CSV table of C-alpha atoms in Angstrom, one decimal:
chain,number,residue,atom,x,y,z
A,9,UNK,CA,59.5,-14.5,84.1
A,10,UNK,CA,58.6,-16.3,81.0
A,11,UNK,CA,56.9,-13.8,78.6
A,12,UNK,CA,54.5,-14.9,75.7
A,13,UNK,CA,55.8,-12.4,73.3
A,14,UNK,CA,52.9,-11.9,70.4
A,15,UNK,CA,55.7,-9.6,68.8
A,16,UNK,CA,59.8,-10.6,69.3
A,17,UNK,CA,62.3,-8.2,70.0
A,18,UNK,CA,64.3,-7.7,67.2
A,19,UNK,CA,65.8,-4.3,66.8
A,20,UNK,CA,66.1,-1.1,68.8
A,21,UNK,CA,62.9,1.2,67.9
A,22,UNK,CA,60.7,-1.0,67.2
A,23,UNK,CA,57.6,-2.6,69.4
A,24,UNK,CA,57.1,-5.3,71.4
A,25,UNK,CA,53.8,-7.2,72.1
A,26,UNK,CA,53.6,-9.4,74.9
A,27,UNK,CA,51.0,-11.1,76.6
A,28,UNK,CA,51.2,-10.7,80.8
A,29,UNK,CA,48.6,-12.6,83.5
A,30,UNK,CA,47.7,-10.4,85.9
A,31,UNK,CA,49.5,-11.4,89.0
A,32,UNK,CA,53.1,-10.6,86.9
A,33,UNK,CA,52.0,-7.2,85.0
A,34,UNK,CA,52.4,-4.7,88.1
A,35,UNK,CA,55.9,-6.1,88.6
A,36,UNK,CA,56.5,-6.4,84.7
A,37,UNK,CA,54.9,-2.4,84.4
A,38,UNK,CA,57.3,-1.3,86.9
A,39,UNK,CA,60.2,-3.0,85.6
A,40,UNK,CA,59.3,-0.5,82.1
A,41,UNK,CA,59.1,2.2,84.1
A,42,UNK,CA,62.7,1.7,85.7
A,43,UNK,CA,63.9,1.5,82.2
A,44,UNK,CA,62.4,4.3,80.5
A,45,UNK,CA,60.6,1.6,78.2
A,46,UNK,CA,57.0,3.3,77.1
A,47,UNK,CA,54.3,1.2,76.8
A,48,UNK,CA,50.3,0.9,76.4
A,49,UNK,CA,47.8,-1.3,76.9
A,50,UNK,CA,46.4,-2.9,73.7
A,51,UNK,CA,43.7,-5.2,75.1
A,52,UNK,CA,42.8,-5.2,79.1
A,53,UNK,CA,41.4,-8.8,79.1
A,54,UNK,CA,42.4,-11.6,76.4
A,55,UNK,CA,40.2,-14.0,77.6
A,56,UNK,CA,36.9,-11.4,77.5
A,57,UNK,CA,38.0,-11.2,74.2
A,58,UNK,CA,38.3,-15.0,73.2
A,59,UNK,CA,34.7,-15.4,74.7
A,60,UNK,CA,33.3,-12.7,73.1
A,61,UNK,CA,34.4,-13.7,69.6
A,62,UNK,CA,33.2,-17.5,70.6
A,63,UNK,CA,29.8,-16.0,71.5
A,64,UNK,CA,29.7,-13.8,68.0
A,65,UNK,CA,31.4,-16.8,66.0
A,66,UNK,CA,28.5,-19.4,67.4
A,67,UNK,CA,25.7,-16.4,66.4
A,68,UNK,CA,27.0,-16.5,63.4
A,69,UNK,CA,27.2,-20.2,62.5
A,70,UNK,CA,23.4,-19.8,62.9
A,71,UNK,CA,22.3,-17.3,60.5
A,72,UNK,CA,21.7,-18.9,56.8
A,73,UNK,CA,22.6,-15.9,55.0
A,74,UNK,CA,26.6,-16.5,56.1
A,75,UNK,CA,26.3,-20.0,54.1
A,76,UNK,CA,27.9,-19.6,50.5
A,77,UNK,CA,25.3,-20.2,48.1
A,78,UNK,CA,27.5,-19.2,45.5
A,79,UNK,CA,28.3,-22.9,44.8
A,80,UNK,CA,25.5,-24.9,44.8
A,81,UNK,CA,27.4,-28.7,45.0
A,82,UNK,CA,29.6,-28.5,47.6
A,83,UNK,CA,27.9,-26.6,51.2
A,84,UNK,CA,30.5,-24.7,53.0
A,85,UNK,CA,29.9,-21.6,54.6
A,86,UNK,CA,33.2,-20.3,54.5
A,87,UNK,CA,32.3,-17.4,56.9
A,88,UNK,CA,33.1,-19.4,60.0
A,89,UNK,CA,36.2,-21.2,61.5
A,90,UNK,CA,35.8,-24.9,61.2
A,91,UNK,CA,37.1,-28.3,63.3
A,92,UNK,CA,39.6,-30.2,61.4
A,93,UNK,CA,36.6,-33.0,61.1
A,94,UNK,CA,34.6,-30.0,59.1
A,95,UNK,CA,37.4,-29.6,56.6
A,96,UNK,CA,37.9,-33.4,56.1
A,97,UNK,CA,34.6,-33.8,55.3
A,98,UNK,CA,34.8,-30.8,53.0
A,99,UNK,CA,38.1,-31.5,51.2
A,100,UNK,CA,36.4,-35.2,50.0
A,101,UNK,CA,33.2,-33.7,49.0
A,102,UNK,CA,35.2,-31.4,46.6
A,103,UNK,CA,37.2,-34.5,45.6
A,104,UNK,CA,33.4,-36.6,44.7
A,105,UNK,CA,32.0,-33.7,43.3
A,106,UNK,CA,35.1,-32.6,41.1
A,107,UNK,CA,36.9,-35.5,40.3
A,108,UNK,CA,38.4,-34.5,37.0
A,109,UNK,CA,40.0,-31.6,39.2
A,110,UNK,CA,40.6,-33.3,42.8
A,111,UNK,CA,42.4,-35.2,44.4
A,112,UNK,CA,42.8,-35.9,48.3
A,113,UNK,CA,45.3,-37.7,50.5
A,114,UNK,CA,47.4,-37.7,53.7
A,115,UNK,CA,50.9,-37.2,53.6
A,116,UNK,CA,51.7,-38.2,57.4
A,117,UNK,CA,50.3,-38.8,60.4
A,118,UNK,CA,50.4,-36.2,63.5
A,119,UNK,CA,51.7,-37.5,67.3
A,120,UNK,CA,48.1,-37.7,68.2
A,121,UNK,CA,47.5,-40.0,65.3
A,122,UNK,CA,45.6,-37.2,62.9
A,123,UNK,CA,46.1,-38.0,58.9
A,124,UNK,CA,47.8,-34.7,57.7
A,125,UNK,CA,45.2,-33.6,54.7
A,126,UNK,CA,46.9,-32.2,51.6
A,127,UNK,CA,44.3,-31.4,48.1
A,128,UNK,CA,45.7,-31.6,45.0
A,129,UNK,CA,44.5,-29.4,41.7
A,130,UNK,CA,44.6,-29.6,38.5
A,131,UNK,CA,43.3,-30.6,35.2
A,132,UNK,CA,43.7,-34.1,35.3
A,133,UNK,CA,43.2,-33.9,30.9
A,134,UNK,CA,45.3,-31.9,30.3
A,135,UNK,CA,49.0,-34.2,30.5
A,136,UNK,CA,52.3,-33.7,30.5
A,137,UNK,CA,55.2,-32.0,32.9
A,138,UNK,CA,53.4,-29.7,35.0
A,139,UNK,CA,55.0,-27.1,37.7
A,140,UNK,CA,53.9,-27.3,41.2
A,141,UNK,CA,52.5,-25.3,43.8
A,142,UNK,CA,53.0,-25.8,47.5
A,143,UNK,CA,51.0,-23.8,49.7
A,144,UNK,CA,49.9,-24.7,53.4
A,145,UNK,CA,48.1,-23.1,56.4
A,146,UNK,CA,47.7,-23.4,59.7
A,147,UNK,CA,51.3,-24.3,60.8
A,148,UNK,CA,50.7,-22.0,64.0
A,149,UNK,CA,48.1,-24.1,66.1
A,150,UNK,CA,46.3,-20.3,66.6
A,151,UNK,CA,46.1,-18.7,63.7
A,152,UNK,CA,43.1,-19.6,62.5
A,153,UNK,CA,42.6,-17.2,59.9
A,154,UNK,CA,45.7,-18.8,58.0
A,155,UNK,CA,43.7,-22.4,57.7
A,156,UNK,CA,40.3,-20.0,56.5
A,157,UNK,CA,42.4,-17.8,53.9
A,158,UNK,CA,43.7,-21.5,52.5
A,159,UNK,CA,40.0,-23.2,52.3
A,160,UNK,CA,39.1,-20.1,50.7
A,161,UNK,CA,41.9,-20.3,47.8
A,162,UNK,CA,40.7,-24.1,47.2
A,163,UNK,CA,37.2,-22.9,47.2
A,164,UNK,CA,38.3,-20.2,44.4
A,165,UNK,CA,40.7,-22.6,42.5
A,166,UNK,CA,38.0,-25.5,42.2
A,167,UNK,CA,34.6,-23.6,42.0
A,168,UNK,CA,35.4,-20.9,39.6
A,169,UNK,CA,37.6,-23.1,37.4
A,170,UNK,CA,34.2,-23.0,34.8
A,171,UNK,CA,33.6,-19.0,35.6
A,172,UNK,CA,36.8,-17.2,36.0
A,173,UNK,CA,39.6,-17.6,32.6
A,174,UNK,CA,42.3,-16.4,34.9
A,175,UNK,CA,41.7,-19.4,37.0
A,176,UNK,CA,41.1,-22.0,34.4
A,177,UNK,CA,44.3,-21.2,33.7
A,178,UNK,CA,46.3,-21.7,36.9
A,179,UNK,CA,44.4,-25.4,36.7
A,180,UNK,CA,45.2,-26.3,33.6
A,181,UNK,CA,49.0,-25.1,33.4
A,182,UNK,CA,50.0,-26.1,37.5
A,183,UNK,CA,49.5,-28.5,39.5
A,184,UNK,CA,48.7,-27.3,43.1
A,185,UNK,CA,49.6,-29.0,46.7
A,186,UNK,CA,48.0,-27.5,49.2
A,187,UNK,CA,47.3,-28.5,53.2
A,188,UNK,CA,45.0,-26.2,54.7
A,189,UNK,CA,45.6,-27.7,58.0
A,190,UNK,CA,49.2,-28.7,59.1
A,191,UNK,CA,49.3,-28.7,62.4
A,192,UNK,CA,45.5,-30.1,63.2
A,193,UNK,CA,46.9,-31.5,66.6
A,194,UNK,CA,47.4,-28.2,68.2
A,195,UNK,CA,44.5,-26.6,65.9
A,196,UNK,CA,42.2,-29.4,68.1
A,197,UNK,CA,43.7,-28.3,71.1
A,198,UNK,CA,42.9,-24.5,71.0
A,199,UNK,CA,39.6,-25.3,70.1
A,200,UNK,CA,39.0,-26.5,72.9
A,201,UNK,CA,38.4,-24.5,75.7
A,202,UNK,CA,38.5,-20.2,76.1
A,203,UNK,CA,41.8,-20.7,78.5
A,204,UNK,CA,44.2,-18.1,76.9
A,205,UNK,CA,46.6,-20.7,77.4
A,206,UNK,CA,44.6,-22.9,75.1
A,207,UNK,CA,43.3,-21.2,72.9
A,208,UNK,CA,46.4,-19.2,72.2
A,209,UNK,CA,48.2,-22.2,71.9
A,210,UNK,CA,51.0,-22.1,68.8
A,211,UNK,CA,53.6,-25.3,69.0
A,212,UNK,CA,52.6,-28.8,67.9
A,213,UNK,CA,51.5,-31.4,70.7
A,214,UNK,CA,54.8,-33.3,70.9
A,215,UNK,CA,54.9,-35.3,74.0
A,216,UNK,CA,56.1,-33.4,77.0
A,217,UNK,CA,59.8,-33.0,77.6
A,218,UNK,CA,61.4,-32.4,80.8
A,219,UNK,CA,64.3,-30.3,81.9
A,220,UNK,CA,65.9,-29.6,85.2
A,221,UNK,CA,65.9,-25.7,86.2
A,222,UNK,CA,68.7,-24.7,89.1
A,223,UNK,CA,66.3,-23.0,91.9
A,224,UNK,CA,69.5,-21.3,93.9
A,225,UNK,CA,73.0,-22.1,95.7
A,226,UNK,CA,71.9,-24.1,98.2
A,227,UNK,CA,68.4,-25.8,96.7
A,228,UNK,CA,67.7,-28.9,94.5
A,229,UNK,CA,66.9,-28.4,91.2
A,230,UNK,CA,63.6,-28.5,90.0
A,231,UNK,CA,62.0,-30.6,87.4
A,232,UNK,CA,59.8,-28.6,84.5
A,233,UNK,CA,57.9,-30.3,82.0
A,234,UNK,CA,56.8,-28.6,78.7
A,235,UNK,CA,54.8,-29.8,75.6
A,236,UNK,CA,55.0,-29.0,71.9
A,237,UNK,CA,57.7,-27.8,69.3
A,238,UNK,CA,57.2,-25.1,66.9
A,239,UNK,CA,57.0,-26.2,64.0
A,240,UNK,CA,57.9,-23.6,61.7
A,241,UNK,CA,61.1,-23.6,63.5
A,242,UNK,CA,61.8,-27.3,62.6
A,243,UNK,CA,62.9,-27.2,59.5
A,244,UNK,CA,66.8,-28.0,58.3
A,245,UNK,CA,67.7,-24.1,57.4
A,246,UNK,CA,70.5,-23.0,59.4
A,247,UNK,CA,68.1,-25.3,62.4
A,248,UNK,CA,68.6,-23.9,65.8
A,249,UNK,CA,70.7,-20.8,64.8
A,250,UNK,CA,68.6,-17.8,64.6
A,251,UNK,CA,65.3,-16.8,66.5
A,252,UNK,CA,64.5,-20.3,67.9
A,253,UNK,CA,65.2,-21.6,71.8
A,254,UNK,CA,66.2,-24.9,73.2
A,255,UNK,CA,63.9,-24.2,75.8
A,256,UNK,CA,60.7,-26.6,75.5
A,257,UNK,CA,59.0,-24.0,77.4
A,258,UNK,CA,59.4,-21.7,74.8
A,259,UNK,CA,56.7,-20.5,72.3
A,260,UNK,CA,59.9,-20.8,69.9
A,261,UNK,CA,61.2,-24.5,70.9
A,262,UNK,CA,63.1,-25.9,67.6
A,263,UNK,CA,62.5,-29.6,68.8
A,264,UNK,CA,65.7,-32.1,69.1
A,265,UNK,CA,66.4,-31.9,65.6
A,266,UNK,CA,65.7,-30.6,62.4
A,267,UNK,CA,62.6,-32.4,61.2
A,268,UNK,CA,62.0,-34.1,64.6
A,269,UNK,CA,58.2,-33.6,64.1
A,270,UNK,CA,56.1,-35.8,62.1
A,271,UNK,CA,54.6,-32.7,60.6
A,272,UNK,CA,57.8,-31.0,59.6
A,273,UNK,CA,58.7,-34.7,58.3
A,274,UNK,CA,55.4,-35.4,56.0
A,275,UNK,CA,56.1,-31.8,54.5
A,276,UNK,CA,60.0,-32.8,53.5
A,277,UNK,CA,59.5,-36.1,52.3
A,278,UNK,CA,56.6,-34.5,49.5
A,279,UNK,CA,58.3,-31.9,48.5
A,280,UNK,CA,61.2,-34.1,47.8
A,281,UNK,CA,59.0,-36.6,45.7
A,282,UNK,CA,57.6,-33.7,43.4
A,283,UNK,CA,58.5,-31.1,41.5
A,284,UNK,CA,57.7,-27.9,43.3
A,285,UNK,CA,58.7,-24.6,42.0
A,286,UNK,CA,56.6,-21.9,44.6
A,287,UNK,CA,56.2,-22.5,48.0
A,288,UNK,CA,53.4,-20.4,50.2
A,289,UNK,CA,52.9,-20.9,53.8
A,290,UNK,CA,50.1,-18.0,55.8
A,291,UNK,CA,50.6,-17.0,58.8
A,292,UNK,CA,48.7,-14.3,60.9
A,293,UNK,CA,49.4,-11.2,63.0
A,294,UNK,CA,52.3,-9.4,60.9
A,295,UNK,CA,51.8,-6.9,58.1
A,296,UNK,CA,54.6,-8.1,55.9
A,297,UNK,CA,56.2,-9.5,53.3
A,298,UNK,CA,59.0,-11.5,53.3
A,299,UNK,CA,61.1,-12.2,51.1
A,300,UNK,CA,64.1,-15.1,51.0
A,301,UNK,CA,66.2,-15.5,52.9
A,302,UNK,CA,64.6,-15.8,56.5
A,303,UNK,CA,67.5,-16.3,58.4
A,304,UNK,CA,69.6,-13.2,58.6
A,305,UNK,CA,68.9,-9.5,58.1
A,306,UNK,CA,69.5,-8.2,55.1
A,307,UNK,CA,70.6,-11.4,53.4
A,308,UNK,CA,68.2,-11.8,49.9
A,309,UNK,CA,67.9,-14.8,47.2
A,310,UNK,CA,69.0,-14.1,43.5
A,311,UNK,CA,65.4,-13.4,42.2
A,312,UNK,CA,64.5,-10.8,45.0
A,313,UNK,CA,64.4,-8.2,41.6
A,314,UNK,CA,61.7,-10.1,40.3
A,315,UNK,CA,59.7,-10.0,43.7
A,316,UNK,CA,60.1,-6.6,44.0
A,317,UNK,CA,58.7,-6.1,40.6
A,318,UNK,CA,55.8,-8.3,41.5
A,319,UNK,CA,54.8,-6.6,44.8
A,320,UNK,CA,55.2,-3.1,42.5
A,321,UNK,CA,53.0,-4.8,40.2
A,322,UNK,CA,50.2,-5.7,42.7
A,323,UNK,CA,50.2,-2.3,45.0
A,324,UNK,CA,49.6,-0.4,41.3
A,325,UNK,CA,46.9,-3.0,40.6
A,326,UNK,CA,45.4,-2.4,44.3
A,327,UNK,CA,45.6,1.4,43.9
A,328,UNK,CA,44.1,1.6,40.5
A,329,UNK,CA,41.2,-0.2,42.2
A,330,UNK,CA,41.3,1.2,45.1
A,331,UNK,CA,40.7,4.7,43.2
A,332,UNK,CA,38.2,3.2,40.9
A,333,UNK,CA,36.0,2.4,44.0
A,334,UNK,CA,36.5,6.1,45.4
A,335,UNK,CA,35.2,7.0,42.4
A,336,UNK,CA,31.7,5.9,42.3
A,337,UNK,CA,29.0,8.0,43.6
A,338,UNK,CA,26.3,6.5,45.3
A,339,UNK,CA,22.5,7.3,44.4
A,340,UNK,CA,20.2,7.7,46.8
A,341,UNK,CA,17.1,5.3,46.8
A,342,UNK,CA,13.5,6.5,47.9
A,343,UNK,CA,11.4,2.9,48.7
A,344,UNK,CA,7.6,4.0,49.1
A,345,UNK,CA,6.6,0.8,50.4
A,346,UNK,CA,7.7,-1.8,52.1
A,347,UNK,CA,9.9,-4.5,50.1
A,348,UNK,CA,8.8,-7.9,49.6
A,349,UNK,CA,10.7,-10.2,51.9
A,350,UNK,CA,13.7,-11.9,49.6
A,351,UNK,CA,12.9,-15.7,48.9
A,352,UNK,CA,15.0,-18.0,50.5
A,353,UNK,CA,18.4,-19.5,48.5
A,354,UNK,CA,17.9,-22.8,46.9
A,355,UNK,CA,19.0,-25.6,48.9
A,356,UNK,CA,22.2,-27.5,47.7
A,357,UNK,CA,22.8,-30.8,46.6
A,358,UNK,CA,23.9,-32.8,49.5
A,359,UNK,CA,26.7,-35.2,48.5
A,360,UNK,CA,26.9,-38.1,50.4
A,361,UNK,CA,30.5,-38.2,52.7
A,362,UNK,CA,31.7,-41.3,51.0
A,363,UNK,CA,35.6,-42.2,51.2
A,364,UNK,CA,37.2,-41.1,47.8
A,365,UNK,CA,38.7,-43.8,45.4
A,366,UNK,CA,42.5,-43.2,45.1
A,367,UNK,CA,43.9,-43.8,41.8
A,368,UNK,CA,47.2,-43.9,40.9
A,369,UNK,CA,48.8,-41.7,38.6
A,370,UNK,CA,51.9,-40.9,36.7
A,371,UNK,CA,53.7,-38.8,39.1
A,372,UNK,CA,52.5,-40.1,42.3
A,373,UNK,CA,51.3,-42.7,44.4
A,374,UNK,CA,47.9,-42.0,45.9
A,375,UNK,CA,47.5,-43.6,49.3
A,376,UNK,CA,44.3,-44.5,51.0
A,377,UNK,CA,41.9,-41.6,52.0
A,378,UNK,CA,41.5,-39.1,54.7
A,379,UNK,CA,39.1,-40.4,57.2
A,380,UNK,CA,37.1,-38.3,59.3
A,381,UNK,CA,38.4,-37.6,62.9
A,382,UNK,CA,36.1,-36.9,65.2
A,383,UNK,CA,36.1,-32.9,66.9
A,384,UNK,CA,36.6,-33.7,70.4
A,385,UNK,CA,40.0,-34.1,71.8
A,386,UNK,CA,40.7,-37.5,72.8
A,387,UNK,CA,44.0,-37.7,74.0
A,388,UNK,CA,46.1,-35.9,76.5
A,389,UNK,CA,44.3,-33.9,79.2
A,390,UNK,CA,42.7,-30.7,78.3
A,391,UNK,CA,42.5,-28.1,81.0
A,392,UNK,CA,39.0,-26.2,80.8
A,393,UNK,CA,39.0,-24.0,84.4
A,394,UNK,CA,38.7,-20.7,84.0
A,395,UNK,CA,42.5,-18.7,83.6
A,396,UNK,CA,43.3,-15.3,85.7
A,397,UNK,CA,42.3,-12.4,83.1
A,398,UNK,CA,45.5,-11.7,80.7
A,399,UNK,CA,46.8,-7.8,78.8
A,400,UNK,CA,48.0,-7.5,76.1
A,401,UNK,CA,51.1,-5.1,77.0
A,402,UNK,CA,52.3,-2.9,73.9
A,403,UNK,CA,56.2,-2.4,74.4
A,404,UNK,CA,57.5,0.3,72.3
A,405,UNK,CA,60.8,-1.7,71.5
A,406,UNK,CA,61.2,-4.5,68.4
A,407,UNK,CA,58.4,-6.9,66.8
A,408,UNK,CA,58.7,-10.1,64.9
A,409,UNK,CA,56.3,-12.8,65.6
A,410,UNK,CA,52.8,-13.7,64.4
A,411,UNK,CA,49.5,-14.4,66.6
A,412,UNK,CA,45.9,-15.0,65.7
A,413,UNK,CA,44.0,-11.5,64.2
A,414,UNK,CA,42.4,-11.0,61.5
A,415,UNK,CA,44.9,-10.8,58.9
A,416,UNK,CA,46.8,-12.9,56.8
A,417,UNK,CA,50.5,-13.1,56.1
A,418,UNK,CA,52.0,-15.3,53.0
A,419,UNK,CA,55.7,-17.0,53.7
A,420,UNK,CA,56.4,-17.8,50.1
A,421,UNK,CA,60.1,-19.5,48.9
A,422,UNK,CA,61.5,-19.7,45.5
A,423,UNK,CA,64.3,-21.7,45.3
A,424,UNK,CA,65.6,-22.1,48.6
A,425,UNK,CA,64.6,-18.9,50.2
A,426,UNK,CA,61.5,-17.7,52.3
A,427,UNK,CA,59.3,-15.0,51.6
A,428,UNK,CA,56.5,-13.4,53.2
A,429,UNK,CA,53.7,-11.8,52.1
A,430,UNK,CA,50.4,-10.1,54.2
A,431,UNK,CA,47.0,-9.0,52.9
A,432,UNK,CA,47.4,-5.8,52.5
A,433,UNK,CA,45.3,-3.7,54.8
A,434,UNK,CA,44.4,-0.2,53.3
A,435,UNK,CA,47.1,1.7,54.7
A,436,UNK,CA,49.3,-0.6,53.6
A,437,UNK,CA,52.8,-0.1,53.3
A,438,UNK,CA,55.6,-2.4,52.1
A,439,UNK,CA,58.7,-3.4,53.9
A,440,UNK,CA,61.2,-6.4,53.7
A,441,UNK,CA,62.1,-7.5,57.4
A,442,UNK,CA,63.8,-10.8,58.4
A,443,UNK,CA,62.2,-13.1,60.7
């Protein structure tokens, strides 16, 4: 029985969240039982679920008073999840609109023959050495949130630059690399259709790869195909030797090789070009932080004091505001008559979606730019029937992996280390685990 574990085992005590069809949970329920394993179920029917956040998301899209009107140049209504076309589009407006800040190219080019977007920012006045920052969402075709929580810190980073000092200052002092969308192949794909098995969909879309199963003593073997590699499992540190599968079934397949994957590749052949001294990748589903190494349990770079001391730093910070907003009382308001209806925002400049002019400059070669890809998915087939319902089985046993919800966890690595960091939620508390 191949289980689509949401959560990993990892350790004695700990739980376990695995996604069962229907047909296999009575069998999978009673094999619990017969171990003493206590479980509950966390959601009764995944795909109800997927269509009734479609139906909210696509009510949603058409309200105006989502759109951000903060920022009246660039339209983007950052309350909504977007196709990979949508942040094209958006990533060259900001690089029109701000050109003294922005810059856009690809860094590769995906099996399915997507450009690979990455933004960079900074103050292209102010010269000299700068340090850079890598950060990149959406590595995990599923986890939407991750690609949203990275627009959102290039919406901050180039709209505020002439509002906020804290963030004129990050601009001005680093240069920042970021690629909201790194796996846009199998962000595409769970677009497309309210299949759990679609839309839940995590690896890359590597061509398929086929390995022969034995069926019994006296049967032929049978052939099984599988698609996809996980990319955050393709990279060269310690490659295939902790918490990844040979299996190309498996949510967890490493690929062939260590940077096999044309994503896995582009990232690696930057980073090697340029001087990067933070890297950030978000993930979803796991309220943690972690910290280098990634690895092994218990195993920690050289600067884990001065994380620590950061992460003190910010839970004080989020406490002191935390109790500054319990705080403030409320006063009522008594409204005699009816209100006025509120006039409607001002309509934005619309920039024309014209391909940007790369120029060259001192510490990199600007290639050509991103070019729109259109939303639909035009290669390989796309299954749309309707799947058997799917639960969500909570396994009181040992967690590790990540899956779409609405929360965002930071991998972060200094040196050569990983590190992991979630949006706190507000019963937040920290740990350091190994993945």
């Amino acid at each position: 029985m191949i289980l689509d574990f949401w959560k990993s085992p990892s350790e004695a005590g700990k739980e376990v969240h695995v996604m069962i069809s229907d047909e296999k949970t009575p069998k999978f329920l009673q094999e619990l039982d017969d171990h003493s394993i206590a479980h509950s179920v966390m959601i009764d029917d995944v795909q109800k679920v997927i269509v009734e956040q479609k139906e909210k998301r696509d009510k949603l899209r058409k309200q105006v008073r989502l759109h951000d009107w903060r920022e009246q140049k660039v339209q983007f209504n950052l309350a909504q999840y977007h196709s990979f076309a949508d942040v094209i589009n958006y990533l060259n407006s900001l690089a029109i609109t701000y050109p003294e800040l922005v810059s856009v190219q690809p860094i590769g080019t995906t099996h399915e023959g997507r450009q690979i977007p990455l933004i960079k920012i900074t103050n292209k006045r102010n010269g000299g050495t700068k340090r850079g920052i890598w950060v990149d969402g959406g590595i995990h075709a599923r986890e939407w949130v991750s690609p949203s929580t990275v627009l959102y810190f290039i919406h901050q980073l180039v709209t505020q630059y002439d509002k906020d000092a804290q963030i004129r200052q990050f601009v001005d002092q680093l240069e920042w690399y970021i690629v909201p969308l790194l796996n846009p192949d199998g962000y595409e794909y769970s677009r497309s259709s309210n299949d759990p098995e679609i839309r839940l969909w995590r690896k890359n879309r590597s061509p398929p790869k086929c390995i022969q199963q034995a069926t019994g003593l006296f049967q032929p073997p049978t052939t099984t195909c599988c698609q996809g590699v996980d990319l955050n499992r393709n990279f060269d540190w310690f490659f295939g030797q902790v918490g990844s599968s040979t299996d190309p079934c498996s949510e967890i397949y490493q690929g062939a090789y260590a940077f096999s994957e044309p994503e896995t590749a582009a990232v690696r052949d930057f980073v090697q070009r340029h001087r990067i001294s933070t890297f950030l990748t978000f993930h979803s589903y796991s309220q943690i932080l972690m910290y280098p190494f990634g690895h092994q349990v218990r195993t920690y770079s050289n600067d884990l004091n001065d994380l620590s001391q950061k992460k003190k730093e910010l839970e004080k910070k989020k406490k002191s505001k935390s109790n500054s907003k319990s705080s403030k009382k409320l006063k009522p308001t008594v409204t005699r008559k009816p209100l006025a209806p509120p006039l409607p925002p001002p309509q934005p400049k619309i920039v024309p979606q014209v391909p940007i002019q790369s120029k060259s400059t001192t510490d990199e070669t600007m290639t050509p730019p991103i070019q729109q890809i259109p939303t639909s998915h035009e290669t390989g087939s796309v299954v749309t029937s309707p799947a058997p319902s799917e639960e969500v089985i909570r396994v009181e046993e040992a967690p590790r992996e990540e899956v779409p919800r609405e929360e965002v966890t930071v991998l972060c690595t200094y040196g050569n280390g990983w590190t992991k960091k979630s949006k706190p939620p507000r019963d937040f508390t920290f740990s350091i685990e190994s993945e």
